[in-house]
Amino acid sequence: MVWKGVPMKKLLFIVNPRAGKTKSRAPLFDAVAQFSRAGYLVRVYITEAGGQARDIAARWGGQYDMVVCAGGDGTLNETLSGLMQLEQRPLLGYLPCGSTNDFAATLHIPAAPYLAADIIAQGTPIALDVGRHNERYFSYVASFGA
């Protein structure tokens, strides 16, 4: 797709509406506006059940230049797990909207969605190590009980 003579980039935005303490979606609208200003055509998927972010990322992620998820650490892990199933993986962005956001705090990702969206849209991608145990992927921490 071309807009004003410039090819538009496509962004898949996966949102977990139940993540976090606040349920306001207004900050996410600001994030979508930020992506749009940066030249992205944005498609939004709202998750309704656990595991759905993984399924959406695996099914549709390969058709996009970037996939961004908004939610907590679990939403990020699901999205990452879905993208890891793809041959060609798009860039991954994360808007921390969970209760704790340990992963975001470690990487100094701003809690304000519009600030994180600006970094995603304008920033330079960084490499992220991804681990796998059996068929499960993880990006931050893996734990188990004895």
Tab-separated table of C-alpha atoms in Angstrom:
chain	number	residue	atom	x	y	z
A	1	MET	CA	0.000	0.000	0.000
A	2	VAL	CA	1.251	3.490	-0.872
A	3	TRP	CA	0.156	6.713	0.781
A	4	LYS	CA	1.282	10.083	-0.592
A	5	GLY	CA	3.916	8.318	-2.671
A	6	VAL	CA	5.455	6.544	0.343
A	7	PRO	CA	5.041	2.799	0.914
A	8	MET	CA	3.171	2.205	4.166
A	9	LYS	CA	4.557	-0.235	6.666
A	10	LYS	CA	2.121	-2.655	8.291
A	11	LEU	CA	1.873	-3.109	12.051
A	12	LEU	CA	-0.087	-5.801	13.887
A	13	PHE	CA	-1.126	-4.525	17.333
A	14	ILE	CA	-2.138	-7.292	19.777
A	15	VAL	CA	-3.891	-5.941	22.886
A	16	ASN	CA	-4.719	-7.785	26.091
A	17	PRO	CA	-7.548	-5.636	27.525
A	18	ARG	CA	-7.454	-7.404	30.903
A	19	ALA	CA	-3.808	-6.701	31.660
A	20	GLY	CA	-2.863	-4.322	34.422
A	21	LYS	CA	-4.610	-2.365	37.108
A	22	THR	CA	-6.250	0.282	34.933
A	23	LYS	CA	-8.686	-0.634	32.212
A	24	SER	CA	-8.574	2.686	30.334
A	25	ARG	CA	-7.936	2.206	26.652
A	26	ALA	CA	-7.299	5.902	25.940
A	27	PRO	CA	-3.488	5.535	26.251
A	28	LEU	CA	-3.602	2.751	23.659
A	29	PHE	CA	-5.375	5.074	21.243
A	30	ASP	CA	-2.467	7.499	21.696
A	31	ALA	CA	-0.060	4.652	20.879
A	32	VAL	CA	-1.969	3.762	17.695
A	33	ALA	CA	-1.877	7.425	16.685
A	34	GLN	CA	1.890	7.439	17.264
A	35	PHE	CA	2.364	4.380	15.054
A	36	SER	CA	0.150	5.920	12.382
A	37	ARG	CA	2.160	9.170	12.397
A	38	ALA	CA	5.303	7.069	11.927
A	39	GLY	CA	3.872	5.665	8.682
A	40	TYR	CA	2.355	2.397	9.880
A	41	LEU	CA	-0.975	1.020	8.784
A	42	VAL	CA	-2.209	-0.506	12.051
A	43	ARG	CA	-4.435	-3.553	12.507
A	44	VAL	CA	-5.632	-4.142	16.067
A	45	TYR	CA	-6.502	-7.526	17.559
A	46	ILE	CA	-8.050	-7.638	21.029
A	47	THR	CA	-7.395	-10.901	22.883
A	48	GLU	CA	-10.269	-12.591	24.659
A	49	ALA	CA	-8.592	-15.665	26.175
A	50	GLY	CA	-5.237	-16.987	27.328
A	51	GLY	CA	-3.047	-18.225	24.476
A	52	GLN	CA	-4.762	-16.057	21.900
A	53	ALA	CA	-1.853	-13.594	21.550
A	54	ARG	CA	0.370	-16.548	20.612
A	55	ASP	CA	-2.135	-17.816	18.069
A	56	ILE	CA	-2.659	-14.380	16.482
A	57	ALA	CA	1.090	-13.758	16.244
A	58	ALA	CA	1.709	-17.178	14.688
A	59	ARG	CA	-1.144	-16.886	12.203
A	60	TRP	CA	-0.831	-13.253	11.105
A	61	GLY	CA	2.568	-11.988	12.253
A	62	GLY	CA	4.426	-13.005	9.106
A	63	GLN	CA	2.310	-10.610	7.046
A	64	TYR	CA	3.474	-7.535	8.969
A	65	ASP	CA	6.617	-5.441	9.198
A	66	MET	CA	6.178	-5.175	12.957
A	67	VAL	CA	4.101	-6.806	15.679
A	68	VAL	CA	3.480	-4.861	18.881
A	69	CYS	CA	1.773	-6.280	21.930
A	70	ALA	CA	0.183	-4.344	24.770
A	71	GLY	CA	-0.261	-6.199	28.018
A	72	GLY	CA	1.817	-7.710	30.758
A	73	ASP	CA	4.838	-9.977	30.725
A	74	GLY	CA	2.557	-12.932	29.922
A	75	THR	CA	1.150	-11.215	26.826
A	76	LEU	CA	4.682	-10.468	25.683
A	77	ASN	CA	5.686	-14.098	26.198
A	78	GLU	CA	2.667	-15.374	24.267
A	79	THR	CA	3.320	-12.993	21.370
A	80	LEU	CA	6.996	-13.902	21.271
A	81	SER	CA	6.120	-17.613	21.330
A	82	GLY	CA	3.809	-17.151	18.358
A	83	LEU	CA	6.416	-15.230	16.371
A	84	MET	CA	9.033	-17.896	17.044
A	85	GLN	CA	6.924	-20.314	14.992
A	86	LEU	CA	7.475	-18.200	11.857
A	87	GLU	CA	10.231	-18.622	9.272
A	88	GLN	CA	10.484	-14.855	8.678
A	89	ARG	CA	9.900	-12.937	11.888
A	90	PRO	CA	8.842	-9.299	11.956
A	91	LEU	CA	10.190	-6.826	14.491
A	92	LEU	CA	8.547	-7.072	17.912
A	93	GLY	CA	7.544	-4.118	20.084
A	94	TYR	CA	6.123	-4.112	23.597
A	95	LEU	CA	3.835	-1.645	25.371
A	96	PRO	CA	3.968	-2.608	29.054
A	97	CYS	CA	0.425	-2.449	30.419
A	98	GLY	CA	0.589	-5.196	33.036
A	99	SER	CA	0.593	-5.014	36.808
A	100	THR	CA	4.321	-5.532	37.360
A	101	ASN	CA	6.111	-5.210	34.003
A	102	ASP	CA	9.408	-6.715	35.184
A	103	PHE	CA	10.648	-7.188	31.628
A	104	ALA	CA	9.945	-3.567	30.685
A	105	ALA	CA	11.568	-2.246	33.847
A	106	THR	CA	14.713	-4.265	33.140
A	107	LEU	CA	14.975	-2.813	29.618
A	108	HIS	CA	13.921	0.707	30.734
A	109	ILE	CA	10.821	0.699	28.513
A	110	PRO	CA	8.573	3.603	29.556
A	111	ALA	CA	5.289	2.725	31.259
A	112	ALA	CA	3.416	5.436	29.340
A	113	PRO	CA	2.124	3.763	26.148
A	114	TYR	CA	2.655	6.815	23.935
A	115	LEU	CA	6.308	7.076	25.036
A	116	ALA	CA	6.934	3.370	24.483
A	117	ALA	CA	5.144	3.627	21.112
A	118	ASP	CA	7.388	6.527	20.095
A	119	ILE	CA	10.502	4.501	20.925
A	120	ILE	CA	9.136	1.522	18.979
A	121	ALA	CA	8.194	3.611	15.943
A	122	GLN	CA	11.322	5.759	15.834
A	123	GLY	CA	13.894	3.695	17.683
A	124	THR	CA	16.585	1.325	16.623
A	125	PRO	CA	15.820	-2.394	17.023
A	126	ILE	CA	17.886	-4.280	19.585
A	127	ALA	CA	18.623	-7.989	19.674
A	128	LEU	CA	16.892	-10.096	22.301
A	129	ASP	CA	17.967	-13.535	23.417
A	130	VAL	CA	15.146	-16.056	23.382
A	131	GLY	CA	15.388	-19.334	25.230
A	132	ARG	CA	13.502	-22.537	24.652
A	133	HIS	CA	12.791	-25.437	26.964
A	134	ASN	CA	11.146	-28.333	25.159
A	135	GLU	CA	8.527	-26.549	23.038
A	136	ARG	CA	8.137	-23.428	25.233
A	137	TYR	CA	9.901	-20.143	24.557
A	138	PHE	CA	10.901	-17.507	27.079
A	139	SER	CA	12.547	-14.124	26.884
A	140	TYR	CA	13.099	-13.023	30.422
A	141	VAL	CA	12.831	-15.758	32.997
A	142	ALA	CA	12.040	-19.435	33.109
A	143	SER	CA	11.098	-21.195	36.309
A	144	PHE	CA	9.766	-24.519	37.414
A	145	GLY	CA	8.659	-26.271	40.564
A	146	ALA	CA	10.102	-29.451	41.975
